[in-house]
PDB file of N, CA and C in Angstrom:
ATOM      1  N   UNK A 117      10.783 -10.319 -21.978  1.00 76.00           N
ATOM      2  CA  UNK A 117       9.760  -9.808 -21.087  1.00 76.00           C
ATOM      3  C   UNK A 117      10.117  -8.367 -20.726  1.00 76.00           C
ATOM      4  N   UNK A 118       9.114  -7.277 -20.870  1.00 84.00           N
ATOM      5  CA  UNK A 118       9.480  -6.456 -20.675  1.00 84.00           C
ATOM      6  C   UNK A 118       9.674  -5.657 -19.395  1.00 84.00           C
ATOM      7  N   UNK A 119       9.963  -4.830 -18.574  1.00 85.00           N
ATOM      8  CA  UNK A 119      10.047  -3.849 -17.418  1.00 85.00           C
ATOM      9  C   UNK A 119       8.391  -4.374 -16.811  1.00 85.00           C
ATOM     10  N   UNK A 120       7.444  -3.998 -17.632  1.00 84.00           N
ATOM     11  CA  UNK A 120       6.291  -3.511 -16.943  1.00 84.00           C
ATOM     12  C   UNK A 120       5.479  -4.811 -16.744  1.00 84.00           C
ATOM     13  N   UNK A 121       5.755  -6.120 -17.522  1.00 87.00           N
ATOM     14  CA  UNK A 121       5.519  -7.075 -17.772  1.00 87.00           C
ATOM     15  C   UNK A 121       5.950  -7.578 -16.405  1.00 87.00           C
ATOM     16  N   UNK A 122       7.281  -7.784 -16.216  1.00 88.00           N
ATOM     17  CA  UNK A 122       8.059  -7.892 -15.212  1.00 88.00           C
ATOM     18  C   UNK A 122       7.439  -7.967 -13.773  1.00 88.00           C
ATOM     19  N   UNK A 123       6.775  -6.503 -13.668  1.00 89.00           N
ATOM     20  CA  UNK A 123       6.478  -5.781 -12.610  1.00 89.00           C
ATOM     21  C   UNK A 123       5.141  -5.920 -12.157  1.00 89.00           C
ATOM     22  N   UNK A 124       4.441  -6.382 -13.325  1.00 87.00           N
ATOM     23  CA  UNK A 124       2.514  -7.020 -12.830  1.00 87.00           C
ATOM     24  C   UNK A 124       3.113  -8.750 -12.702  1.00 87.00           C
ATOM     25  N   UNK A 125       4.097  -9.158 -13.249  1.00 89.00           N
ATOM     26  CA  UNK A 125       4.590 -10.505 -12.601  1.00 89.00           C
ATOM     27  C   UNK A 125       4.885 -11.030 -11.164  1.00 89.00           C
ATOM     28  N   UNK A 126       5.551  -9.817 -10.878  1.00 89.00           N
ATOM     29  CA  UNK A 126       6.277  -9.360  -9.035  1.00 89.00           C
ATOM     30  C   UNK A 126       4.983  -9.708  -8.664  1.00 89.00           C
ATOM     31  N   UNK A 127       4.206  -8.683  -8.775  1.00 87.00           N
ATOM     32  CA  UNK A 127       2.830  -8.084  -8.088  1.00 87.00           C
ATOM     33  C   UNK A 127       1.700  -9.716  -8.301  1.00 87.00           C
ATOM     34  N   UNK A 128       1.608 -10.238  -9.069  1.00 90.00           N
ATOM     35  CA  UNK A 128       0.939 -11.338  -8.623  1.00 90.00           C
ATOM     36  C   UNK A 128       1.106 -12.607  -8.299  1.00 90.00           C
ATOM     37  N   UNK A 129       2.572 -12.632  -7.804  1.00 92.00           N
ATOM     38  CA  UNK A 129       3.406 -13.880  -7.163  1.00 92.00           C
ATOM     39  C   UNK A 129       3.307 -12.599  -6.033  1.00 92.00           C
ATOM     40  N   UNK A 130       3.367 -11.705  -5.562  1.00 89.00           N
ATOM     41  CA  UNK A 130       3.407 -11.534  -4.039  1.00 89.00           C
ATOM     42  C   UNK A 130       2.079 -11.452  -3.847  1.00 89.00           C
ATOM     43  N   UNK A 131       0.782 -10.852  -4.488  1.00 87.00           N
ATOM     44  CA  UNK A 131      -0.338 -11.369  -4.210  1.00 87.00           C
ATOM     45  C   UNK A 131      -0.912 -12.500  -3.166  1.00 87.00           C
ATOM     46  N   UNK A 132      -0.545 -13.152  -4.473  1.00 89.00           N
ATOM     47  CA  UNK A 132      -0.589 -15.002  -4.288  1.00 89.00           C
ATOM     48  C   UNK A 132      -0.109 -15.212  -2.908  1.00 89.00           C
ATOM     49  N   UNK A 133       1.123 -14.498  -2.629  1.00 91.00           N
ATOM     50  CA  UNK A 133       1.959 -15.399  -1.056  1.00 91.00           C
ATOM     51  C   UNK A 133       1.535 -14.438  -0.240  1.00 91.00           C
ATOM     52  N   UNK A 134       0.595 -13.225   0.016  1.00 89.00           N
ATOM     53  CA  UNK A 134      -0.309 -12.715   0.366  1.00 89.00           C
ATOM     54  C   UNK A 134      -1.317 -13.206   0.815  1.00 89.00           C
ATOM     55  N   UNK A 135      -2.195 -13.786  -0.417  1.00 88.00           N
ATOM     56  CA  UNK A 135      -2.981 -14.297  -0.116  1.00 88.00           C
ATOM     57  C   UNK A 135      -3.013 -15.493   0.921  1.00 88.00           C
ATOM     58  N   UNK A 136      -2.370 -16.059   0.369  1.00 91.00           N
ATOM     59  CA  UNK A 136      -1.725 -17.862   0.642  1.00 91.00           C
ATOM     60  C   UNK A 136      -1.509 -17.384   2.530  1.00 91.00           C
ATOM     61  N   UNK A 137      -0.715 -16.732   3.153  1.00 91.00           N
ATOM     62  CA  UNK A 137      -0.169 -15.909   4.308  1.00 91.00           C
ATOM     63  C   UNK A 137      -1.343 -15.678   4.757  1.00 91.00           C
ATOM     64  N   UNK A 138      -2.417 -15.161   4.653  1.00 89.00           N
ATOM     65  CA  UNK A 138      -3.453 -14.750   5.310  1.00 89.00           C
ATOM     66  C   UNK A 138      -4.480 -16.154   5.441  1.00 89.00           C
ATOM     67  N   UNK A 139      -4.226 -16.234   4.054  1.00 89.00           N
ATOM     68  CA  UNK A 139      -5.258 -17.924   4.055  1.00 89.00           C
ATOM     69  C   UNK A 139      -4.495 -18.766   5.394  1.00 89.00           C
ATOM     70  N   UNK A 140      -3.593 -19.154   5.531  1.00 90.00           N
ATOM     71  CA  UNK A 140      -2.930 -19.928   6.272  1.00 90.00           C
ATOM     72  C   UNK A 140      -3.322 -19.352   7.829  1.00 90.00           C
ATOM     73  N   UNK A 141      -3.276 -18.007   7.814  1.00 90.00           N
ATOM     74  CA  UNK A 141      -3.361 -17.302   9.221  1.00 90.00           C
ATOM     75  C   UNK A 141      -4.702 -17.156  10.090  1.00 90.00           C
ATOM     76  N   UNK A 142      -5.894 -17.066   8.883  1.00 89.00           N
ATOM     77  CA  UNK A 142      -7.051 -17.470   8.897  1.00 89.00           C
ATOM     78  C   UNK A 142      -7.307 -18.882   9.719  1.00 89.00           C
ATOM     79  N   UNK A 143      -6.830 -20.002   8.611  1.00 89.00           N
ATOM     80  CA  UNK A 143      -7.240 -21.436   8.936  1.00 89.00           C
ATOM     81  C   UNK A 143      -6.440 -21.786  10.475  1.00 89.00           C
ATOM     82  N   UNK A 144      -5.223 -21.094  10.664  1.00 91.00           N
ATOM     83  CA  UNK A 144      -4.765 -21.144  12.233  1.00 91.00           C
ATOM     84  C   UNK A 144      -5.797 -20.683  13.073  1.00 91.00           C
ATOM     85  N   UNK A 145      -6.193 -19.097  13.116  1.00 89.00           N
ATOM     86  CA  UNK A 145      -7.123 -19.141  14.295  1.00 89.00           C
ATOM     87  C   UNK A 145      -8.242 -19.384  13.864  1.00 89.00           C
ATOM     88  N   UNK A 146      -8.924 -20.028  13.147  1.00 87.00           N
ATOM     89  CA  UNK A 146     -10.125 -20.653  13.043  1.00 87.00           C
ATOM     90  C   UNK A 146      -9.857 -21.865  13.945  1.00 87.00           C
ATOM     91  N   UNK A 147      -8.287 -22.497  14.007  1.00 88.00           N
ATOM     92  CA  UNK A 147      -8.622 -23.930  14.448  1.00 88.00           C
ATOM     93  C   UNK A 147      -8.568 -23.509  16.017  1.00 88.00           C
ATOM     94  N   UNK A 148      -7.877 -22.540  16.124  1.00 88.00           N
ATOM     95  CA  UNK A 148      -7.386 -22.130  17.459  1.00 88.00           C
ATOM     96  C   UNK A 148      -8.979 -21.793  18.460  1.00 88.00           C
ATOM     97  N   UNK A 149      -9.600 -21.091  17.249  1.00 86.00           N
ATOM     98  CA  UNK A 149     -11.117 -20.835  18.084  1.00 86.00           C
ATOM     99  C   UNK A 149     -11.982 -22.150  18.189  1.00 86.00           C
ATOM    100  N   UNK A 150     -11.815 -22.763  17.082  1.00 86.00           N
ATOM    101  CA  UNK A 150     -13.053 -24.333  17.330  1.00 86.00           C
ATOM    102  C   UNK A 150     -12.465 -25.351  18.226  1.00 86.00           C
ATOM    103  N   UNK A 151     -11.067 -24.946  18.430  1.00 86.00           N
ATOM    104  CA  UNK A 151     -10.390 -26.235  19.386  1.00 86.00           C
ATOM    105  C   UNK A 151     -10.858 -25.754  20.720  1.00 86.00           C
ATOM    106  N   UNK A 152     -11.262 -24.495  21.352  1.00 88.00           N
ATOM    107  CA  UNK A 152     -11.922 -23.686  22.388  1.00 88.00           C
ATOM    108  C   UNK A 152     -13.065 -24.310  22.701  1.00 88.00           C
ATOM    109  N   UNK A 153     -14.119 -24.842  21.743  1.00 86.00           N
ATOM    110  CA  UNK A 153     -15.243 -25.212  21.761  1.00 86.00           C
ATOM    111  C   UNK A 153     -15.360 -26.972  21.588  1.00 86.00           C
ATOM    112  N   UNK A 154     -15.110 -27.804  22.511  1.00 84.00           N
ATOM    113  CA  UNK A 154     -14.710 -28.988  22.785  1.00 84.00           C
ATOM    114  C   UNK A 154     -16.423 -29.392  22.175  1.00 84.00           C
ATOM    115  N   UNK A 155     -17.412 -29.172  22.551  1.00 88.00           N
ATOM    116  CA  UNK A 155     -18.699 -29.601  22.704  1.00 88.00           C
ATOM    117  C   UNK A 155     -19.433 -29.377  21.068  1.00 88.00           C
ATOM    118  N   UNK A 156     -18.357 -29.056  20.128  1.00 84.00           N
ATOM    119  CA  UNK A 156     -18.720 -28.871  18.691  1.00 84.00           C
ATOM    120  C   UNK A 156     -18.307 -30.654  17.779  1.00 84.00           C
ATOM    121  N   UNK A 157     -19.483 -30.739  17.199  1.00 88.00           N
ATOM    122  CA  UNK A 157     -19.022 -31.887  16.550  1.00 88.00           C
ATOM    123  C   UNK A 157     -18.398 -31.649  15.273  1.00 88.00           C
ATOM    124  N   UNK A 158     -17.870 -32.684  14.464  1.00 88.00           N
ATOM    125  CA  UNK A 158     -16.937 -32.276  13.878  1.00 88.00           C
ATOM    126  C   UNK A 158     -17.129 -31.829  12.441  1.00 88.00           C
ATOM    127  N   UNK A 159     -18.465 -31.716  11.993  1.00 92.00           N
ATOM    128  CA  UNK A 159     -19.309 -31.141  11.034  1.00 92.00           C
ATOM    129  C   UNK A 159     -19.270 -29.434  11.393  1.00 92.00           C
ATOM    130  N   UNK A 160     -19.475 -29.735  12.426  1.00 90.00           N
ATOM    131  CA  UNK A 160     -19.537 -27.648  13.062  1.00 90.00           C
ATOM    132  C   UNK A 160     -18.438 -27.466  13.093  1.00 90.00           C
ATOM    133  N   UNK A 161     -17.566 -28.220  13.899  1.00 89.00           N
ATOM    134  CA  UNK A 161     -16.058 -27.651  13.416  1.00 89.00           C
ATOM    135  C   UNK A 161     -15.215 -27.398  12.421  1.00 89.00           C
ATOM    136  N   UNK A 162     -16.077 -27.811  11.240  1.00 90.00           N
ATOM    137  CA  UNK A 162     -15.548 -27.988   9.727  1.00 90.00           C
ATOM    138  C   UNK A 162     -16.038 -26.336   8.967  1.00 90.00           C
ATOM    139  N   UNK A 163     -17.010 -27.026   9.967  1.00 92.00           N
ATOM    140  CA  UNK A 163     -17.850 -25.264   9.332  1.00 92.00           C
ATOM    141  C   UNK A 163     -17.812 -24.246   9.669  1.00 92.00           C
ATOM    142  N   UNK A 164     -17.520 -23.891  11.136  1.00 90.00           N
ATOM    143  CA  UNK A 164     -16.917 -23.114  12.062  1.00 90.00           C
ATOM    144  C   UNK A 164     -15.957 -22.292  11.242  1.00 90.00           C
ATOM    145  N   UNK A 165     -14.751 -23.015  11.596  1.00 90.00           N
ATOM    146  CA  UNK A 165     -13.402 -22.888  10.775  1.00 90.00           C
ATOM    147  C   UNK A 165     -13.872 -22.309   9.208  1.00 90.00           C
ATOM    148  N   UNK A 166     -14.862 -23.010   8.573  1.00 91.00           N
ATOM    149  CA  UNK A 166     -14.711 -22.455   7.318  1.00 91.00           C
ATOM    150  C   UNK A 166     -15.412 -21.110   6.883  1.00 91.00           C
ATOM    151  N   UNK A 167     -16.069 -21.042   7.781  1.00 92.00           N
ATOM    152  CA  UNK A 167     -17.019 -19.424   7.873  1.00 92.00           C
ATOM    153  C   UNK A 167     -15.642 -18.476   8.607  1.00 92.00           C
ATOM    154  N   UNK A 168     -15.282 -19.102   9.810  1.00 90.00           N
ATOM    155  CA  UNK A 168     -14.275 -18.159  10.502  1.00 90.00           C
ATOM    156  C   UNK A 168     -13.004 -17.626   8.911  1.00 90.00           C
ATOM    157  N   UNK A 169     -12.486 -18.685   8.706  1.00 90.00           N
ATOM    158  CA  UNK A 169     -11.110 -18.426   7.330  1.00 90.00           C
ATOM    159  C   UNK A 169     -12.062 -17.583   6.481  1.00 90.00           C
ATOM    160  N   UNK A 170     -13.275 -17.124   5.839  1.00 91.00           N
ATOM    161  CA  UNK A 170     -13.904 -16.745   5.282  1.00 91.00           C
ATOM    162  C   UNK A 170     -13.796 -15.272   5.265  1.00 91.00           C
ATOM    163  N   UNK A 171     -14.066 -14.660   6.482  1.00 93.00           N
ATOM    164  CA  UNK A 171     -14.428 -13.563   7.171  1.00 93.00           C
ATOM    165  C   UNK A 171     -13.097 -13.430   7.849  1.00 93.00           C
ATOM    166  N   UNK A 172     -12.508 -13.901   8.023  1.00 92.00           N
ATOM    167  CA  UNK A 172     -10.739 -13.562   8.127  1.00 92.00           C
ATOM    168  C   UNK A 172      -9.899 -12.813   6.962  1.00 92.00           C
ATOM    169  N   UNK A 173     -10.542 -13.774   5.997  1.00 91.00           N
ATOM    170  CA  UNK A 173      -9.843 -12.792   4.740  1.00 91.00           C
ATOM    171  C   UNK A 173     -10.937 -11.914   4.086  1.00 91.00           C
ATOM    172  N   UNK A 174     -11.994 -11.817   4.414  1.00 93.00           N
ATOM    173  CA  UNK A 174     -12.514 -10.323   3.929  1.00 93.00           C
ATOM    174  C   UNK A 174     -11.952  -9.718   4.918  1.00 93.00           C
ATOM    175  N   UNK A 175     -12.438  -9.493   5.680  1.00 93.00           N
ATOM    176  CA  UNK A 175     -11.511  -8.372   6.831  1.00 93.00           C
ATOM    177  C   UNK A 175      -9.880  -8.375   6.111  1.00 93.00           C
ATOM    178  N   UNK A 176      -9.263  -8.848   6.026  1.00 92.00           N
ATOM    179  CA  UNK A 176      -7.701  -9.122   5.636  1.00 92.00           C
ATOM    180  C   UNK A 176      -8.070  -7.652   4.356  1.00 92.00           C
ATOM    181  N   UNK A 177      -8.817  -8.436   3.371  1.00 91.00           N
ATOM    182  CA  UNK A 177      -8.510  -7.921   2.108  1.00 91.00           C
ATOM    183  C   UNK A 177      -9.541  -6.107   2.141  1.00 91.00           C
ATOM    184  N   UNK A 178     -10.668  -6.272   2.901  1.00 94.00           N
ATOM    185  CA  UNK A 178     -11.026  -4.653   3.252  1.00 94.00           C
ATOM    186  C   UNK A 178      -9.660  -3.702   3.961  1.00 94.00           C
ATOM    187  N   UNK A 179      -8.815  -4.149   4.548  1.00 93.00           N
ATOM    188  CA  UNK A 179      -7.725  -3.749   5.231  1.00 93.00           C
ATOM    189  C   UNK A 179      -6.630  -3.436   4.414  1.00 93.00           C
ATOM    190  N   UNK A 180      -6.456  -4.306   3.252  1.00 91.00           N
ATOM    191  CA  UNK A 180      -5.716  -4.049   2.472  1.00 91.00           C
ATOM    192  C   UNK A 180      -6.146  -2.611   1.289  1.00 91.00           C
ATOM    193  N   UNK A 181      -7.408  -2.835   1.023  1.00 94.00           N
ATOM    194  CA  UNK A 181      -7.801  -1.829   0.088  1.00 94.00           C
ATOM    195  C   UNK A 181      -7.500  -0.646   0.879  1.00 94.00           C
ATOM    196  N   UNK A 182      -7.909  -0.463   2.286  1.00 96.00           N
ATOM    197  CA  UNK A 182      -8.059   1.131   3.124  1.00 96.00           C
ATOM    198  C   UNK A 182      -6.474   1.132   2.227  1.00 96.00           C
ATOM    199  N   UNK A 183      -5.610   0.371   3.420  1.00 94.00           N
ATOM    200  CA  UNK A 183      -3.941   0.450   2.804  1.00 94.00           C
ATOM    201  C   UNK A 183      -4.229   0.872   1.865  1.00 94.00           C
ATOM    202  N   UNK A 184      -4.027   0.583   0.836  1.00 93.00           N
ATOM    203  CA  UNK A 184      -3.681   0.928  -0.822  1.00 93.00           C
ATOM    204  C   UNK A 184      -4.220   2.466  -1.363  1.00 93.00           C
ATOM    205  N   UNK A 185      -5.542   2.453  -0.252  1.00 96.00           N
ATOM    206  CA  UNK A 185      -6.794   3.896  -0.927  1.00 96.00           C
ATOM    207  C   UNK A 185      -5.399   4.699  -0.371  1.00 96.00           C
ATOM    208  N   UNK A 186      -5.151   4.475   1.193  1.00 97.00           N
ATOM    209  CA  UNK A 186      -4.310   5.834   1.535  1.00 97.00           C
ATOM    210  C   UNK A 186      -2.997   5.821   1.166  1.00 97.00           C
ATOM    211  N   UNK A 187      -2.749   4.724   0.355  1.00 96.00           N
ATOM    212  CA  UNK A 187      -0.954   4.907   0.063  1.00 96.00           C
ATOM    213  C   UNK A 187      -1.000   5.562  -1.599  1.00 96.00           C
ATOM    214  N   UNK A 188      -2.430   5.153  -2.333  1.00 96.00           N
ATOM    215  CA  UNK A 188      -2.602   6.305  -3.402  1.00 96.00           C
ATOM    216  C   UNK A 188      -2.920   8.193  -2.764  1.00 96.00           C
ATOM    217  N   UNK A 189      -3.779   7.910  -1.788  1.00 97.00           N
ATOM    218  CA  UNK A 189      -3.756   9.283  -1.155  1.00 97.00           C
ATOM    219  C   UNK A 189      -2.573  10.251  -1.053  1.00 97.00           C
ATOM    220  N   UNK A 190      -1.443   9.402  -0.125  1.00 97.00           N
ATOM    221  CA  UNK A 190      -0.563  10.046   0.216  1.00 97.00           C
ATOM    222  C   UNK A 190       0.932  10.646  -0.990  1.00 97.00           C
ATOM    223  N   UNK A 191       0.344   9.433  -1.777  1.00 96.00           N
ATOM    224  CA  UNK A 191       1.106   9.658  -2.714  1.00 96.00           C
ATOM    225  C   UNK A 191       0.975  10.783  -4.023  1.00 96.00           C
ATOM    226  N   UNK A 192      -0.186  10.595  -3.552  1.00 97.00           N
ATOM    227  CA  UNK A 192      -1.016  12.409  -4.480  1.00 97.00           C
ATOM    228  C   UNK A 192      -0.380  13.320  -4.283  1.00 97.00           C
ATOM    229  N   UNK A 193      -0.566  13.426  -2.762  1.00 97.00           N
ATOM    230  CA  UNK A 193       0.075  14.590  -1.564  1.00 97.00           C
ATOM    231  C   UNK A 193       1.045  14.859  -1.417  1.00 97.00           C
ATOM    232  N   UNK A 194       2.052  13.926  -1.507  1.00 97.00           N
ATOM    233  CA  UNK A 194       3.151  14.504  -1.680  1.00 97.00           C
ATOM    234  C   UNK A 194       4.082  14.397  -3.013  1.00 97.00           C
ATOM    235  N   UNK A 195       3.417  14.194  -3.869  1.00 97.00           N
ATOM    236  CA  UNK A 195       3.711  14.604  -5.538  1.00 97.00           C
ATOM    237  C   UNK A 195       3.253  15.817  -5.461  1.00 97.00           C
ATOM    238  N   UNK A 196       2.089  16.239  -5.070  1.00 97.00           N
ATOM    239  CA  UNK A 196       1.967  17.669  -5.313  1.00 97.00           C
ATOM    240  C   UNK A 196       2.435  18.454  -4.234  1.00 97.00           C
ATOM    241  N   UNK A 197       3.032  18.182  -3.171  1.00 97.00           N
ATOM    242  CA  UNK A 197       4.060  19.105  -2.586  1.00 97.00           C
ATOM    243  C   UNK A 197       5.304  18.823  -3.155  1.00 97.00           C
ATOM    244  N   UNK A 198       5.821  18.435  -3.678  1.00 97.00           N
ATOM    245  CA  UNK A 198       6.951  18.011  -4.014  1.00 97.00           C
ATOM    246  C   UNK A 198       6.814  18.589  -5.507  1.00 97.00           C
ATOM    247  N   UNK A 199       5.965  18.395  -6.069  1.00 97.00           N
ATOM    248  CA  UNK A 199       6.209  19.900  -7.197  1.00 97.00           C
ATOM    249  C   UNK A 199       6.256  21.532  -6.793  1.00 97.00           C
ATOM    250  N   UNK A 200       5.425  21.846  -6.238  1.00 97.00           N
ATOM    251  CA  UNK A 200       5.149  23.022  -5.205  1.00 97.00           C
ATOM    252  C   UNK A 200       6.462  23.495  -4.927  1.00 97.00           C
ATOM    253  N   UNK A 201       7.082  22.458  -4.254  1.00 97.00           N
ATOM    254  CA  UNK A 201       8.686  23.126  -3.966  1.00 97.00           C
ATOM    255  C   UNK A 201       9.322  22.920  -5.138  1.00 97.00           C
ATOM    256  N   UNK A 202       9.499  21.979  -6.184  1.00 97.00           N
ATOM    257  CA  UNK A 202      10.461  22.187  -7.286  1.00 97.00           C
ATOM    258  C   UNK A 202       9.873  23.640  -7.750  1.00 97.00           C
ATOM    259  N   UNK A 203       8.604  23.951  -7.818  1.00 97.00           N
ATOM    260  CA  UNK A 203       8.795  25.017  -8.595  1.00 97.00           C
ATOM    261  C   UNK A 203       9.209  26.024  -8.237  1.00 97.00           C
ATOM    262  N   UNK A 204       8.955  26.471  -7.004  1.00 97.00           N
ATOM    263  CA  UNK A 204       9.658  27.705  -5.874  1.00 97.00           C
ATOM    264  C   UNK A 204      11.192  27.899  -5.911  1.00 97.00           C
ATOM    265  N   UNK A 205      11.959  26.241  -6.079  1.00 98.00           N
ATOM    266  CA  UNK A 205      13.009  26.141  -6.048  1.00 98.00           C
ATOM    267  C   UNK A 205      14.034  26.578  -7.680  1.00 98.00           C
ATOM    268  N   UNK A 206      12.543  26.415  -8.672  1.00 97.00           N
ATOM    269  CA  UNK A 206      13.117  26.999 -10.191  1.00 97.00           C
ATOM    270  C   UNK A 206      13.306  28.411 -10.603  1.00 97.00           C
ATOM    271  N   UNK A 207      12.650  28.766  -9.242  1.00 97.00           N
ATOM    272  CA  UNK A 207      11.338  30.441  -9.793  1.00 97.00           C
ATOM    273  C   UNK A 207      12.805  31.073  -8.572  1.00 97.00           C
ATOM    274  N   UNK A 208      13.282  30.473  -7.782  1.00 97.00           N
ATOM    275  CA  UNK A 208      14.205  31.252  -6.557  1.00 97.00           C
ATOM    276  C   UNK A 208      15.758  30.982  -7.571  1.00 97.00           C
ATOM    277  N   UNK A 209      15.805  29.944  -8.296  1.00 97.00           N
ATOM    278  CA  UNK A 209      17.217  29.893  -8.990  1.00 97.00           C
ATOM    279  C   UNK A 209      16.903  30.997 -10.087  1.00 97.00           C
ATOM    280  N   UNK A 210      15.940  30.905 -11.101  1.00 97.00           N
ATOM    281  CA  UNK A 210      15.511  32.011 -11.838  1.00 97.00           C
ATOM    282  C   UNK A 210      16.032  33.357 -11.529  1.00 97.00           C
ATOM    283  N   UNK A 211      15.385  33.831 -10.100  1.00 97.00           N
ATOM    284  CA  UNK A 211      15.746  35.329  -9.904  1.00 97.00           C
ATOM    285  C   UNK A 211      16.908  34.974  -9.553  1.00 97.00           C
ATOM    286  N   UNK A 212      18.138  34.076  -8.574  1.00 96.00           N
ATOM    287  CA  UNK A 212      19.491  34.339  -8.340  1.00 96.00           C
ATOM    288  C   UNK A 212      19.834  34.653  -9.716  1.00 96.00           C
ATOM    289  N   UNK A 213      19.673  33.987 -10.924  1.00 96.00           N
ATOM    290  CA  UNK A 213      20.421  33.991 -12.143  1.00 96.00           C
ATOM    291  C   UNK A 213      19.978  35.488 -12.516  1.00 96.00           C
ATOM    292  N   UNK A 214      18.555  36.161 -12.393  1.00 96.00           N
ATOM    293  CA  UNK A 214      18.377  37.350 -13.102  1.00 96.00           C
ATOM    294  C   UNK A 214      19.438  38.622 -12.371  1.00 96.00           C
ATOM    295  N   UNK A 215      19.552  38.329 -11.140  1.00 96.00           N
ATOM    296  CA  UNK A 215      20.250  39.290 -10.588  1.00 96.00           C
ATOM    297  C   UNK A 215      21.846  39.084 -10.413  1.00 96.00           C
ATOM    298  N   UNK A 216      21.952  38.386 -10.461  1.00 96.00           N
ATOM    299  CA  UNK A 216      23.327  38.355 -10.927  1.00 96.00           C
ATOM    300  C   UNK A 216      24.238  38.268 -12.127  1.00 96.00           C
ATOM    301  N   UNK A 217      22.789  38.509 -13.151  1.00 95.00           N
ATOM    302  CA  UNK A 217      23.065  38.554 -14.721  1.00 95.00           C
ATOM    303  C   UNK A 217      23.385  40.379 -14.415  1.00 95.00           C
ATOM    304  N   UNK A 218      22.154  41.211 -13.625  1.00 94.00           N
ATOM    305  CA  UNK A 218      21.550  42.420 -13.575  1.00 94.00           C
ATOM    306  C   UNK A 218      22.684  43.276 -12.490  1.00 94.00           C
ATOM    307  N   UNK A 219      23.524  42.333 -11.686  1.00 94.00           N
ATOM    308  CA  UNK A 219      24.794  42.901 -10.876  1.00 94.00           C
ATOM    309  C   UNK A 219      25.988  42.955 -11.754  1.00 94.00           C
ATOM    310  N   UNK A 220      26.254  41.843 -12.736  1.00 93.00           N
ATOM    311  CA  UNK A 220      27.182  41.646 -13.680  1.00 93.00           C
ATOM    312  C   UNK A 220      26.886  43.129 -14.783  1.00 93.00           C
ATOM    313  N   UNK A 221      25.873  43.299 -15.177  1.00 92.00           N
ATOM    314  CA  UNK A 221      25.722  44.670 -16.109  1.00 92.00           C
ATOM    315  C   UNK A 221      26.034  45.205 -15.524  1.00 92.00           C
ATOM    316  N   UNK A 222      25.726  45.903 -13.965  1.00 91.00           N
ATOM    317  CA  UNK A 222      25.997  47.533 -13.438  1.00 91.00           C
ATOM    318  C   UNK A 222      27.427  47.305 -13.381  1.00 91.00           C
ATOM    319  N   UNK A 223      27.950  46.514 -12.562  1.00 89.00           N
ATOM    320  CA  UNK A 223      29.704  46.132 -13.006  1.00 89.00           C
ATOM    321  C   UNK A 223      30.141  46.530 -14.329  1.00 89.00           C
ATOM    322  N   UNK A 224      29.858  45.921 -15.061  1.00 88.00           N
ATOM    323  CA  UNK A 224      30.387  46.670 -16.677  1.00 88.00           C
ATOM    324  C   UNK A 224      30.161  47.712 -17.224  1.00 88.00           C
ATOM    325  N   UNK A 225      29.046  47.849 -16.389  1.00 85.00           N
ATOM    326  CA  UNK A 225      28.712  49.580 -16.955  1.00 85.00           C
ATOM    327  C   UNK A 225      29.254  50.243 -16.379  1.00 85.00           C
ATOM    328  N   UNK A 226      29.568  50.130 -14.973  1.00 84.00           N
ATOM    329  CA  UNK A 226      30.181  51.072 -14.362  1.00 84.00           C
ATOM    330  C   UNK A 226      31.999  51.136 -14.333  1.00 84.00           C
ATOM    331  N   UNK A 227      32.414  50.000 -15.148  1.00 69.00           N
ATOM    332  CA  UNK A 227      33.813  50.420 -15.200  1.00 69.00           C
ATOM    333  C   UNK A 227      34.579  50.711 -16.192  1.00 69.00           C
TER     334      UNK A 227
END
């Protein structure tokens, strides 16, 4: 199995216990809200709960995408600052090396 193989493997076993984690967290306060409502029979409470876990994990999973939109965002952002300075940092070693190639000549020339 290779590296990358590997790594969409990770990613959909933590998915899964993602998912599974929210599913579970869902069906808690769904029960937590229909157990509130004593005067629900137990058809509505079935259904309650199952509309509530529903709309628990869309919300969950719209929340997750924002996450992901801005952790590709940020990660743009600072790849491209982070080249920005490597290159400043190539272009500033560049001239130390030209001038101290250009101090090393007047030295030899001059002695």
């Amino acid at each position: 199995m290779s590296t990358g193989e590997e790594r969409a493997l990770v990613q959909q076993i933590e998915g899964h216990l993602l998912l599974t984690a929210a599913r579970e967290e869902g069906r808690t306060a769904a029960a937590r809200v229909a157990s509130r409502l004593g005067w629900l029979t137990d058809t509505q409470r079935d259904d309650l709960e199952r509309h509530f876990e529903t709309e628990y994990l869309a919300l969950a999973g719209a929340s997750w995408r924002r996450t992901a939109e801005r952790a590709e965002e940020l990660r743009h952002t600072y790849e491209a600052r982070y080249r920005a300075l490597r290159q400043r940092l190539v272009a500033w070693c560049v001239l130390g090396c030209a001038l101290s190639a250009a101090a090393s000549l007047l030295v030899l020339a001059t002695a």
